[in-house]
Amino acid sequence: MSDTARGDGRPVRVALVDDQALMRAGFRALLEAEDGIEVVGEAADGQRGLDLIREQVPDVALIDVQMPVMTGIETTRRIADDPLLADVRVVILTNYGLDEYVFDALRAGASGFLLKDTEPADLLQAIDVVARGEALLSPSVTRRLIGAFVARPPDRATAPGLECLTRREREVTALAARGLTNEEIAGHMVISPFTAKTHVSRAMTKLGARDRAQLVVFAYESGLVGARNSAD
């Protein structure tokens, strides 16, 4: 077993929101067998899930993308819009991989996504990653997102403007959207990793992005990054 836990030693508190009882039971059994994770509750639809999350304020919410009463996307949006839930990180569960639902979930404020048939070790790693406040978008996953984004026209009508970013912030945002880590951005720009991280953080703050996942969405929807400069 791994030592998944918060930095202060407290267990990572997880809420399960899925309309399939068997799926919830499987996730609960896996998570409750893991040191450092506490399942604080489960719900079978989006509204009950939102109520549970408001009551328990977990560190991580695993939310099915398609549910009755309220979809996982709308549930995620309401979590992201609630200041009292600012520290809750959402991982969207999907059967379908990279599709429109995933894009909408990332726009709504999800920190990442997992396929429901993911390996147990990958699920545990995902919870650990988002509980630390990081986006569940590894460079390989980010590049897969890029491949899907560049096949779609930019949605500049809904994207925030670039004018709030400095030239440096635009550059790091574009590099982050290509899947580069802070260390790789630092090497590309010949700056320190700390400076790269600072630029990324400032860009996220100015754009109102909860995490790196939303920064990637912004870069493509604004047209900052496109097919002609998305290649590795």
Short mmCIF file of N, CA and C in Angstrom, two decimals, residues 43-225:
data_model
loop_
_atom_site.label_atom_id
_atom_site.label_comp_id
_atom_site.label_asym_id
_atom_site.label_seq_id
_atom_site.Cartn_x
_atom_site.Cartn_y
_atom_site.Cartn_z
N ALA A 43 -22.91 9.33 -2.98
CA ALA A 43 -24.20 9.80 -3.46
C ALA A 43 -24.45 9.23 -4.85
N ALA A 44 -25.76 9.07 -5.19
CA ALA A 44 -26.14 8.42 -6.43
C ALA A 44 -26.59 9.38 -7.52
N ASP A 45 -26.61 10.68 -7.24
CA ASP A 45 -26.92 11.64 -8.30
C ASP A 45 -26.21 12.96 -7.99
N GLY A 46 -26.21 13.86 -8.97
CA GLY A 46 -25.43 15.08 -8.84
C GLY A 46 -25.90 15.99 -7.72
N GLN A 47 -27.21 16.13 -7.53
CA GLN A 47 -27.70 17.01 -6.48
C GLN A 47 -27.35 16.49 -5.10
N ARG A 48 -27.56 15.19 -4.89
CA ARG A 48 -27.18 14.61 -3.60
C ARG A 48 -25.67 14.68 -3.40
N GLY A 49 -24.94 14.54 -4.51
CA GLY A 49 -23.49 14.66 -4.43
C GLY A 49 -23.07 16.05 -3.99
N LEU A 50 -23.71 17.06 -4.57
CA LEU A 50 -23.40 18.43 -4.19
C LEU A 50 -23.73 18.67 -2.73
N ASP A 51 -24.89 18.16 -2.28
CA ASP A 51 -25.26 18.31 -0.87
C ASP A 51 -24.23 17.64 0.04
N LEU A 52 -23.79 16.44 -0.35
CA LEU A 52 -22.78 15.73 0.43
C LEU A 52 -21.48 16.52 0.50
N ILE A 53 -21.06 17.06 -0.62
CA ILE A 53 -19.80 17.80 -0.68
C ILE A 53 -19.89 19.08 0.13
N ARG A 54 -21.01 19.75 0.08
CA ARG A 54 -21.19 20.95 0.91
C ARG A 54 -21.18 20.63 2.39
N GLU A 55 -21.69 19.47 2.73
CA GLU A 55 -21.73 19.07 4.14
C GLU A 55 -20.36 18.61 4.64
N GLN A 56 -19.67 17.82 3.84
CA GLN A 56 -18.43 17.20 4.29
C GLN A 56 -17.16 17.95 3.89
N VAL A 57 -17.23 18.75 2.83
CA VAL A 57 -16.07 19.48 2.28
C VAL A 57 -14.85 18.55 2.19
N PRO A 58 -14.92 17.55 1.33
CA PRO A 58 -13.79 16.62 1.19
C PRO A 58 -12.61 17.28 0.49
N ASP A 59 -11.49 16.61 0.53
CA ASP A 59 -10.32 17.09 -0.23
C ASP A 59 -10.50 16.78 -1.71
N VAL A 60 -11.06 15.61 -2.01
CA VAL A 60 -11.21 15.15 -3.38
C VAL A 60 -12.62 14.60 -3.57
N ALA A 61 -13.24 14.94 -4.69
CA ALA A 61 -14.54 14.37 -5.06
C ALA A 61 -14.39 13.62 -6.37
N LEU A 62 -14.72 12.34 -6.36
CA LEU A 62 -14.75 11.54 -7.59
C LEU A 62 -16.18 11.59 -8.10
N ILE A 63 -16.39 12.19 -9.28
CA ILE A 63 -17.74 12.47 -9.77
C ILE A 63 -17.94 11.89 -11.17
N ASP A 64 -18.98 11.09 -11.32
CA ASP A 64 -19.34 10.54 -12.62
C ASP A 64 -19.80 11.66 -13.53
N VAL A 65 -19.44 11.60 -14.80
CA VAL A 65 -19.77 12.69 -15.71
C VAL A 65 -21.25 12.70 -16.08
N GLN A 66 -21.89 11.53 -16.15
CA GLN A 66 -23.29 11.45 -16.53
C GLN A 66 -24.10 10.84 -15.40
N MET A 67 -25.02 11.63 -14.83
CA MET A 67 -25.85 11.18 -13.71
C MET A 67 -27.24 11.78 -13.80
N PRO A 68 -28.22 11.16 -13.14
CA PRO A 68 -29.55 11.75 -13.11
C PRO A 68 -29.61 12.98 -12.20
N VAL A 69 -30.68 13.75 -12.33
CA VAL A 69 -30.99 14.93 -11.53
C VAL A 69 -30.06 16.10 -11.87
N MET A 70 -28.75 15.88 -11.75
CA MET A 70 -27.75 16.90 -12.11
C MET A 70 -26.52 16.20 -12.65
N THR A 71 -26.02 16.63 -13.78
CA THR A 71 -24.85 15.98 -14.37
C THR A 71 -23.60 16.25 -13.55
N GLY A 72 -22.59 15.44 -13.79
CA GLY A 72 -21.32 15.67 -13.13
C GLY A 72 -20.69 17.00 -13.50
N ILE A 73 -20.94 17.44 -14.72
CA ILE A 73 -20.39 18.73 -15.17
C ILE A 73 -21.03 19.88 -14.41
N GLU A 74 -22.35 19.84 -14.28
CA GLU A 74 -23.03 20.91 -13.53
C GLU A 74 -22.66 20.85 -12.05
N THR A 75 -22.53 19.65 -11.50
CA THR A 75 -22.09 19.51 -10.12
C THR A 75 -20.71 20.13 -9.93
N THR A 76 -19.82 19.84 -10.85
CA THR A 76 -18.46 20.41 -10.80
C THR A 76 -18.51 21.92 -10.88
N ARG A 77 -19.32 22.46 -11.78
CA ARG A 77 -19.44 23.91 -11.94
C ARG A 77 -19.90 24.57 -10.64
N ARG A 78 -20.85 23.96 -9.98
CA ARG A 78 -21.36 24.54 -8.74
C ARG A 78 -20.34 24.45 -7.61
N ILE A 79 -19.57 23.40 -7.61
CA ILE A 79 -18.48 23.30 -6.63
C ILE A 79 -17.46 24.41 -6.88
N ALA A 80 -17.07 24.59 -8.14
CA ALA A 80 -16.07 25.61 -8.48
C ALA A 80 -16.57 27.02 -8.18
N ASP A 81 -17.87 27.24 -8.27
CA ASP A 81 -18.44 28.57 -8.04
C ASP A 81 -18.68 28.88 -6.57
N ASP A 82 -18.53 27.90 -5.69
CA ASP A 82 -18.81 28.09 -4.26
C ASP A 82 -17.51 28.40 -3.52
N PRO A 83 -17.34 29.61 -3.00
CA PRO A 83 -16.10 29.95 -2.29
C PRO A 83 -15.81 29.03 -1.10
N LEU A 84 -16.85 28.49 -0.49
CA LEU A 84 -16.66 27.60 0.65
C LEU A 84 -16.08 26.25 0.24
N LEU A 85 -16.10 25.96 -1.06
CA LEU A 85 -15.59 24.69 -1.58
C LEU A 85 -14.34 24.89 -2.42
N ALA A 86 -13.65 26.00 -2.20
CA ALA A 86 -12.50 26.34 -3.03
C ALA A 86 -11.38 25.31 -2.97
N ASP A 87 -11.29 24.56 -1.86
CA ASP A 87 -10.21 23.59 -1.72
C ASP A 87 -10.61 22.19 -2.14
N VAL A 88 -11.85 22.01 -2.58
CA VAL A 88 -12.29 20.70 -3.06
C VAL A 88 -11.80 20.49 -4.48
N ARG A 89 -11.15 19.39 -4.73
CA ARG A 89 -10.65 19.07 -6.06
C ARG A 89 -11.50 17.96 -6.67
N VAL A 90 -11.94 18.19 -7.89
CA VAL A 90 -12.84 17.25 -8.56
C VAL A 90 -12.08 16.43 -9.59
N VAL A 91 -12.27 15.12 -9.54
CA VAL A 91 -11.79 14.22 -10.58
C VAL A 91 -13.02 13.62 -11.25
N ILE A 92 -13.17 13.84 -12.53
CA ILE A 92 -14.31 13.35 -13.28
C ILE A 92 -14.07 11.90 -13.70
N LEU A 93 -15.08 11.06 -13.51
CA LEU A 93 -15.03 9.66 -13.92
C LEU A 93 -15.82 9.50 -15.21
N THR A 94 -15.24 8.87 -16.20
CA THR A 94 -15.90 8.73 -17.48
C THR A 94 -15.61 7.36 -18.09
N ASN A 95 -16.56 6.87 -18.88
CA ASN A 95 -16.35 5.64 -19.64
C ASN A 95 -15.75 5.89 -21.00
N TYR A 96 -15.69 7.16 -21.39
CA TYR A 96 -15.53 7.45 -22.81
C TYR A 96 -14.19 8.07 -23.19
N GLY A 97 -13.35 8.39 -22.24
CA GLY A 97 -12.06 8.97 -22.59
C GLY A 97 -12.18 10.43 -22.99
N LEU A 98 -11.39 10.84 -23.96
CA LEU A 98 -11.34 12.24 -24.37
C LEU A 98 -12.51 12.56 -25.30
N ASP A 99 -13.55 13.14 -24.72
CA ASP A 99 -14.70 13.51 -25.51
C ASP A 99 -15.20 14.87 -25.04
N GLU A 100 -16.34 15.28 -25.58
CA GLU A 100 -16.87 16.59 -25.24
C GLU A 100 -17.13 16.75 -23.76
N TYR A 101 -17.52 15.63 -23.12
CA TYR A 101 -17.78 15.70 -21.68
C TYR A 101 -16.54 16.10 -20.90
N VAL A 102 -15.40 15.55 -21.31
CA VAL A 102 -14.16 15.86 -20.61
C VAL A 102 -13.81 17.33 -20.78
N PHE A 103 -13.93 17.87 -21.99
CA PHE A 103 -13.64 19.28 -22.21
C PHE A 103 -14.54 20.16 -21.34
N ASP A 104 -15.84 19.82 -21.33
CA ASP A 104 -16.78 20.61 -20.55
C ASP A 104 -16.46 20.53 -19.06
N ALA A 105 -16.03 19.37 -18.60
CA ALA A 105 -15.70 19.20 -17.19
C ALA A 105 -14.48 20.03 -16.80
N LEU A 106 -13.48 20.06 -17.67
CA LEU A 106 -12.30 20.87 -17.39
C LEU A 106 -12.65 22.36 -17.40
N ARG A 107 -13.50 22.78 -18.34
CA ARG A 107 -13.95 24.16 -18.35
C ARG A 107 -14.69 24.49 -17.05
N ALA A 108 -15.46 23.52 -16.56
CA ALA A 108 -16.28 23.76 -15.37
C ALA A 108 -15.45 23.85 -14.10
N GLY A 109 -14.21 23.33 -14.12
CA GLY A 109 -13.36 23.44 -12.95
C GLY A 109 -12.78 22.14 -12.44
N ALA A 110 -12.96 21.04 -13.18
CA ALA A 110 -12.37 19.77 -12.75
C ALA A 110 -10.85 19.83 -12.82
N SER A 111 -10.20 19.11 -11.91
CA SER A 111 -8.75 19.07 -11.89
C SER A 111 -8.19 17.97 -12.78
N GLY A 112 -9.08 17.13 -13.32
CA GLY A 112 -8.61 16.07 -14.18
C GLY A 112 -9.71 15.05 -14.38
N PHE A 113 -9.36 13.95 -15.01
CA PHE A 113 -10.36 12.92 -15.28
C PHE A 113 -9.70 11.55 -15.27
N LEU A 114 -10.52 10.53 -15.04
CA LEU A 114 -10.06 9.15 -15.07
C LEU A 114 -11.10 8.30 -15.79
N LEU A 115 -10.64 7.32 -16.53
CA LEU A 115 -11.55 6.31 -17.07
C LEU A 115 -11.98 5.39 -15.93
N LYS A 116 -13.24 4.94 -15.98
CA LYS A 116 -13.75 4.10 -14.91
C LYS A 116 -13.04 2.75 -14.83
N ASP A 117 -12.43 2.31 -15.92
CA ASP A 117 -11.71 1.03 -15.89
C ASP A 117 -10.22 1.22 -15.62
N THR A 118 -9.87 2.37 -15.04
CA THR A 118 -8.47 2.63 -14.73
C THR A 118 -7.95 1.62 -13.72
N GLU A 119 -6.66 1.38 -13.74
CA GLU A 119 -6.04 0.46 -12.79
C GLU A 119 -6.13 1.04 -11.37
N PRO A 120 -6.30 0.18 -10.36
CA PRO A 120 -6.38 0.68 -8.98
C PRO A 120 -5.22 1.57 -8.58
N ALA A 121 -4.02 1.20 -8.98
CA ALA A 121 -2.85 2.02 -8.62
C ALA A 121 -2.94 3.41 -9.23
N ASP A 122 -3.49 3.51 -10.44
CA ASP A 122 -3.62 4.82 -11.09
C ASP A 122 -4.67 5.67 -10.38
N LEU A 123 -5.74 5.05 -9.89
CA LEU A 123 -6.76 5.78 -9.14
C LEU A 123 -6.16 6.34 -7.86
N LEU A 124 -5.40 5.52 -7.15
CA LEU A 124 -4.79 5.98 -5.90
C LEU A 124 -3.79 7.10 -6.17
N GLN A 125 -3.02 6.97 -7.23
CA GLN A 125 -2.06 8.02 -7.58
C GLN A 125 -2.80 9.31 -7.93
N ALA A 126 -3.92 9.19 -8.64
CA ALA A 126 -4.69 10.36 -9.03
C ALA A 126 -5.19 11.11 -7.80
N ILE A 127 -5.69 10.39 -6.83
CA ILE A 127 -6.16 11.02 -5.59
C ILE A 127 -5.02 11.73 -4.88
N ASP A 128 -3.87 11.09 -4.85
CA ASP A 128 -2.70 11.70 -4.22
C ASP A 128 -2.29 12.98 -4.94
N VAL A 129 -2.31 12.96 -6.27
CA VAL A 129 -1.89 14.12 -7.06
C VAL A 129 -2.81 15.30 -6.81
N VAL A 130 -4.12 15.11 -6.94
CA VAL A 130 -5.03 16.24 -6.80
C VAL A 130 -5.15 16.70 -5.36
N ALA A 131 -4.96 15.79 -4.40
CA ALA A 131 -5.00 16.19 -2.99
C ALA A 131 -3.85 17.13 -2.65
N ARG A 132 -2.75 17.03 -3.41
CA ARG A 132 -1.61 17.94 -3.20
C ARG A 132 -1.82 19.27 -3.91
N GLY A 133 -2.96 19.43 -4.56
CA GLY A 133 -3.26 20.69 -5.24
C GLY A 133 -2.75 20.78 -6.66
N GLU A 134 -2.34 19.65 -7.23
CA GLU A 134 -1.85 19.64 -8.59
C GLU A 134 -2.96 19.18 -9.54
N ALA A 135 -2.82 19.51 -10.81
CA ALA A 135 -3.79 19.06 -11.81
C ALA A 135 -3.44 17.66 -12.27
N LEU A 136 -4.48 16.86 -12.46
CA LEU A 136 -4.28 15.50 -12.93
C LEU A 136 -4.12 15.49 -14.44
N LEU A 137 -3.08 16.14 -14.90
CA LEU A 137 -2.77 16.19 -16.32
C LEU A 137 -1.28 16.00 -16.51
N SER A 138 -0.88 14.77 -16.64
CA SER A 138 0.53 14.50 -16.90
C SER A 138 0.86 15.00 -18.30
N PRO A 139 2.13 15.19 -18.61
CA PRO A 139 2.48 15.62 -19.97
C PRO A 139 1.88 14.74 -21.06
N SER A 140 1.84 13.42 -20.84
CA SER A 140 1.29 12.54 -21.87
C SER A 140 -0.20 12.76 -22.05
N VAL A 141 -0.92 12.94 -20.93
CA VAL A 141 -2.35 13.20 -21.02
C VAL A 141 -2.59 14.57 -21.64
N THR A 142 -1.78 15.55 -21.25
CA THR A 142 -1.93 16.89 -21.82
C THR A 142 -1.75 16.85 -23.33
N ARG A 143 -0.79 16.09 -23.81
CA ARG A 143 -0.56 16.01 -25.25
C ARG A 143 -1.72 15.33 -25.97
N ARG A 144 -2.37 14.39 -25.31
CA ARG A 144 -3.57 13.79 -25.89
C ARG A 144 -4.69 14.82 -25.96
N LEU A 145 -4.81 15.63 -24.92
CA LEU A 145 -5.80 16.72 -24.96
C LEU A 145 -5.49 17.67 -26.11
N ILE A 146 -4.22 17.99 -26.28
CA ILE A 146 -3.80 18.89 -27.36
C ILE A 146 -4.26 18.33 -28.71
N GLY A 147 -4.04 17.03 -28.91
CA GLY A 147 -4.42 16.43 -30.17
C GLY A 147 -5.90 16.59 -30.46
N ALA A 148 -6.71 16.53 -29.43
CA ALA A 148 -8.15 16.70 -29.61
C ALA A 148 -8.51 18.17 -29.78
N PHE A 149 -7.87 19.05 -29.00
CA PHE A 149 -8.18 20.47 -29.08
C PHE A 149 -7.85 21.05 -30.45
N VAL A 150 -6.72 20.66 -31.03
CA VAL A 150 -6.31 21.29 -32.28
C VAL A 150 -7.19 20.86 -33.45
N ALA A 151 -7.97 19.81 -33.24
CA ALA A 151 -8.91 19.39 -34.28
C ALA A 151 -10.19 20.21 -34.23
N ARG A 152 -10.29 21.08 -33.22
CA ARG A 152 -11.49 21.90 -33.04
C ARG A 152 -11.14 23.36 -33.21
N PRO A 153 -12.03 24.18 -33.72
CA PRO A 153 -11.75 25.61 -33.83
C PRO A 153 -11.72 26.27 -32.47
N PRO A 154 -10.88 27.28 -32.25
CA PRO A 154 -10.86 28.00 -30.98
C PRO A 154 -12.22 28.64 -30.70
N ASP A 155 -12.59 28.65 -29.42
CA ASP A 155 -13.85 29.25 -29.00
C ASP A 155 -13.56 30.61 -28.37
N ARG A 156 -13.14 31.54 -29.20
CA ARG A 156 -12.73 32.84 -28.67
C ARG A 156 -13.90 33.62 -28.08
N ALA A 157 -15.11 33.25 -28.43
CA ALA A 157 -16.27 33.98 -27.91
C ALA A 157 -16.42 33.78 -26.41
N THR A 158 -15.98 32.61 -25.90
CA THR A 158 -16.14 32.33 -24.48
C THR A 158 -14.83 32.42 -23.71
N ALA A 159 -13.71 32.53 -24.40
CA ALA A 159 -12.42 32.55 -23.72
C ALA A 159 -12.10 33.94 -23.18
N PRO A 160 -11.44 34.00 -22.00
CA PRO A 160 -11.03 35.30 -21.49
C PRO A 160 -9.96 35.91 -22.38
N GLY A 161 -9.77 37.22 -22.29
CA GLY A 161 -8.81 37.90 -23.13
C GLY A 161 -7.38 37.69 -22.69
N LEU A 162 -6.47 37.88 -23.64
CA LEU A 162 -5.05 37.72 -23.35
C LEU A 162 -4.42 38.98 -22.78
N GLU A 163 -5.15 40.09 -22.83
CA GLU A 163 -4.53 41.38 -22.48
C GLU A 163 -4.09 41.45 -21.03
N CYS A 164 -4.64 40.59 -20.17
CA CYS A 164 -4.25 40.65 -18.76
C CYS A 164 -2.91 39.98 -18.50
N LEU A 165 -2.38 39.24 -19.47
CA LEU A 165 -1.12 38.52 -19.28
C LEU A 165 0.06 39.32 -19.83
N THR A 166 1.18 39.25 -19.13
CA THR A 166 2.40 39.82 -19.65
C THR A 166 2.94 38.91 -20.75
N ARG A 167 3.93 39.41 -21.48
CA ARG A 167 4.53 38.60 -22.54
C ARG A 167 5.08 37.30 -21.98
N ARG A 168 5.76 37.36 -20.84
CA ARG A 168 6.33 36.17 -20.22
C ARG A 168 5.24 35.20 -19.80
N GLU A 169 4.15 35.74 -19.27
CA GLU A 169 3.06 34.88 -18.82
C GLU A 169 2.38 34.19 -19.99
N ARG A 170 2.29 34.90 -21.12
CA ARG A 170 1.74 34.27 -22.31
C ARG A 170 2.64 33.13 -22.77
N GLU A 171 3.93 33.37 -22.71
CA GLU A 171 4.88 32.35 -23.16
C GLU A 171 4.80 31.11 -22.30
N VAL A 172 4.77 31.27 -20.96
CA VAL A 172 4.71 30.09 -20.10
C VAL A 172 3.37 29.39 -20.23
N THR A 173 2.30 30.15 -20.44
CA THR A 173 0.99 29.54 -20.63
C THR A 173 0.98 28.67 -21.88
N ALA A 174 1.57 29.18 -22.96
CA ALA A 174 1.64 28.41 -24.20
C ALA A 174 2.48 27.14 -24.00
N LEU A 175 3.58 27.25 -23.28
CA LEU A 175 4.43 26.08 -23.05
C LEU A 175 3.73 25.07 -22.14
N ALA A 176 3.04 25.54 -21.11
CA ALA A 176 2.27 24.64 -20.24
C ALA A 176 1.20 23.91 -21.04
N ALA A 177 0.60 24.61 -21.99
CA ALA A 177 -0.45 24.01 -22.81
C ALA A 177 0.10 22.97 -23.77
N ARG A 178 1.39 23.02 -24.05
CA ARG A 178 2.02 21.99 -24.88
C ARG A 178 2.40 20.77 -24.06
N GLY A 179 2.17 20.82 -22.74
CA GLY A 179 2.45 19.67 -21.88
C GLY A 179 3.77 19.73 -21.16
N LEU A 180 4.48 20.88 -21.21
CA LEU A 180 5.77 20.98 -20.54
C LEU A 180 5.58 21.16 -19.03
N THR A 181 6.44 20.50 -18.26
CA THR A 181 6.46 20.70 -16.82
C THR A 181 7.15 22.02 -16.51
N ASN A 182 7.09 22.44 -15.24
CA ASN A 182 7.78 23.67 -14.84
C ASN A 182 9.28 23.58 -15.12
N GLU A 183 9.85 22.40 -14.89
CA GLU A 183 11.28 22.24 -15.14
C GLU A 183 11.60 22.37 -16.62
N GLU A 184 10.73 21.80 -17.47
CA GLU A 184 10.95 21.89 -18.92
C GLU A 184 10.73 23.32 -19.42
N ILE A 185 9.76 24.01 -18.83
CA ILE A 185 9.54 25.42 -19.18
C ILE A 185 10.77 26.24 -18.82
N ALA A 186 11.32 25.96 -17.64
CA ALA A 186 12.52 26.68 -17.19
C ALA A 186 13.67 26.49 -18.16
N GLY A 187 13.87 25.24 -18.60
CA GLY A 187 14.94 24.97 -19.54
C GLY A 187 14.72 25.66 -20.88
N HIS A 188 13.49 25.68 -21.34
CA HIS A 188 13.16 26.31 -22.62
C HIS A 188 13.38 27.82 -22.57
N MET A 189 13.02 28.43 -21.44
CA MET A 189 13.10 29.89 -21.32
C MET A 189 14.38 30.38 -20.68
N VAL A 190 15.22 29.42 -20.24
CA VAL A 190 16.48 29.73 -19.55
C VAL A 190 16.20 30.59 -18.30
N ILE A 191 15.31 30.06 -17.47
CA ILE A 191 15.00 30.66 -16.18
C ILE A 191 15.00 29.54 -15.15
N SER A 192 14.86 29.88 -13.88
CA SER A 192 14.84 28.86 -12.84
C SER A 192 13.47 28.20 -12.79
N PRO A 193 13.39 26.95 -12.32
CA PRO A 193 12.08 26.30 -12.15
C PRO A 193 11.15 27.10 -11.23
N PHE A 194 11.71 27.73 -10.21
CA PHE A 194 10.89 28.53 -9.31
C PHE A 194 10.25 29.71 -10.05
N THR A 195 11.05 30.36 -10.90
CA THR A 195 10.52 31.48 -11.68
C THR A 195 9.45 31.01 -12.65
N ALA A 196 9.69 29.85 -13.27
CA ALA A 196 8.68 29.29 -14.18
C ALA A 196 7.39 29.02 -13.43
N LYS A 197 7.51 28.41 -12.25
CA LYS A 197 6.33 28.12 -11.44
C LYS A 197 5.60 29.40 -11.06
N THR A 198 6.35 30.45 -10.74
CA THR A 198 5.76 31.73 -10.37
C THR A 198 4.97 32.33 -11.54
N HIS A 199 5.55 32.28 -12.74
CA HIS A 199 4.86 32.79 -13.93
C HIS A 199 3.56 32.02 -14.18
N VAL A 200 3.64 30.69 -14.06
CA VAL A 200 2.46 29.85 -14.27
C VAL A 200 1.38 30.20 -13.24
N SER A 201 1.79 30.35 -11.99
CA SER A 201 0.84 30.66 -10.92
C SER A 201 0.18 32.02 -11.14
N ARG A 202 0.97 33.01 -11.58
CA ARG A 202 0.41 34.34 -11.82
C ARG A 202 -0.57 34.32 -12.99
N ALA A 203 -0.24 33.56 -14.03
CA ALA A 203 -1.15 33.45 -15.17
C ALA A 203 -2.46 32.79 -14.75
N MET A 204 -2.37 31.75 -13.93
CA MET A 204 -3.57 31.08 -13.44
C MET A 204 -4.43 32.04 -12.62
N THR A 205 -3.78 32.84 -11.77
CA THR A 205 -4.52 33.78 -10.94
C THR A 205 -5.24 34.82 -11.79
N LYS A 206 -4.53 35.38 -12.76
CA LYS A 206 -5.12 36.42 -13.61
C LYS A 206 -6.28 35.89 -14.44
N LEU A 207 -6.20 34.64 -14.85
CA LEU A 207 -7.23 34.06 -15.70
C LEU A 207 -8.33 33.38 -14.91
N GLY A 208 -8.16 33.33 -13.58
CA GLY A 208 -9.16 32.68 -12.75
C GLY A 208 -9.18 31.18 -12.92
N ALA A 209 -8.03 30.60 -13.28
CA ALA A 209 -7.93 29.16 -13.48
C ALA A 209 -7.66 28.49 -12.14
N ARG A 210 -8.45 27.48 -11.83
CA ARG A 210 -8.27 26.76 -10.56
C ARG A 210 -6.96 25.99 -10.54
N ASP A 211 -6.53 25.51 -11.68
CA ASP A 211 -5.31 24.73 -11.74
C ASP A 211 -4.81 24.69 -13.18
N ARG A 212 -3.79 23.89 -13.38
CA ARG A 212 -3.13 23.82 -14.69
C ARG A 212 -4.06 23.29 -15.78
N ALA A 213 -5.00 22.44 -15.39
CA ALA A 213 -5.94 21.90 -16.38
C ALA A 213 -6.71 23.02 -17.06
N GLN A 214 -7.22 23.97 -16.28
CA GLN A 214 -7.97 25.06 -16.87
C GLN A 214 -7.07 26.01 -17.65
N LEU A 215 -5.80 26.08 -17.27
CA LEU A 215 -4.86 26.91 -18.03
C LEU A 215 -4.70 26.35 -19.45
N VAL A 216 -4.65 25.03 -19.55
CA VAL A 216 -4.56 24.39 -20.87
C VAL A 216 -5.80 24.71 -21.70
N VAL A 217 -6.97 24.60 -21.07
CA VAL A 217 -8.22 24.92 -21.78
C VAL A 217 -8.19 26.34 -22.30
N PHE A 218 -7.78 27.27 -21.44
CA PHE A 218 -7.72 28.68 -21.84
C PHE A 218 -6.81 28.87 -23.05
N ALA A 219 -5.64 28.26 -23.02
CA ALA A 219 -4.65 28.47 -24.08
C ALA A 219 -5.21 28.08 -25.44
N TYR A 220 -5.97 27.02 -25.49
CA TYR A 220 -6.52 26.57 -26.76
C TYR A 220 -7.77 27.34 -27.15
N GLU A 221 -8.64 27.61 -26.19
CA GLU A 221 -9.87 28.31 -26.54
C GLU A 221 -9.61 29.77 -26.91
N SER A 222 -8.54 30.35 -26.39
CA SER A 222 -8.22 31.74 -26.72
C SER A 222 -7.47 31.85 -28.05
N GLY A 223 -6.97 30.71 -28.54
CA GLY A 223 -6.16 30.75 -29.75
C GLY A 223 -4.70 31.04 -29.48
N LEU A 224 -4.32 31.11 -28.18
CA LEU A 224 -2.92 31.35 -27.84
C LEU A 224 -2.04 30.24 -28.38
N VAL A 225 -2.55 29.02 -28.36
CA VAL A 225 -1.84 27.87 -28.91
C VAL A 225 -2.77 27.22 -29.92
#
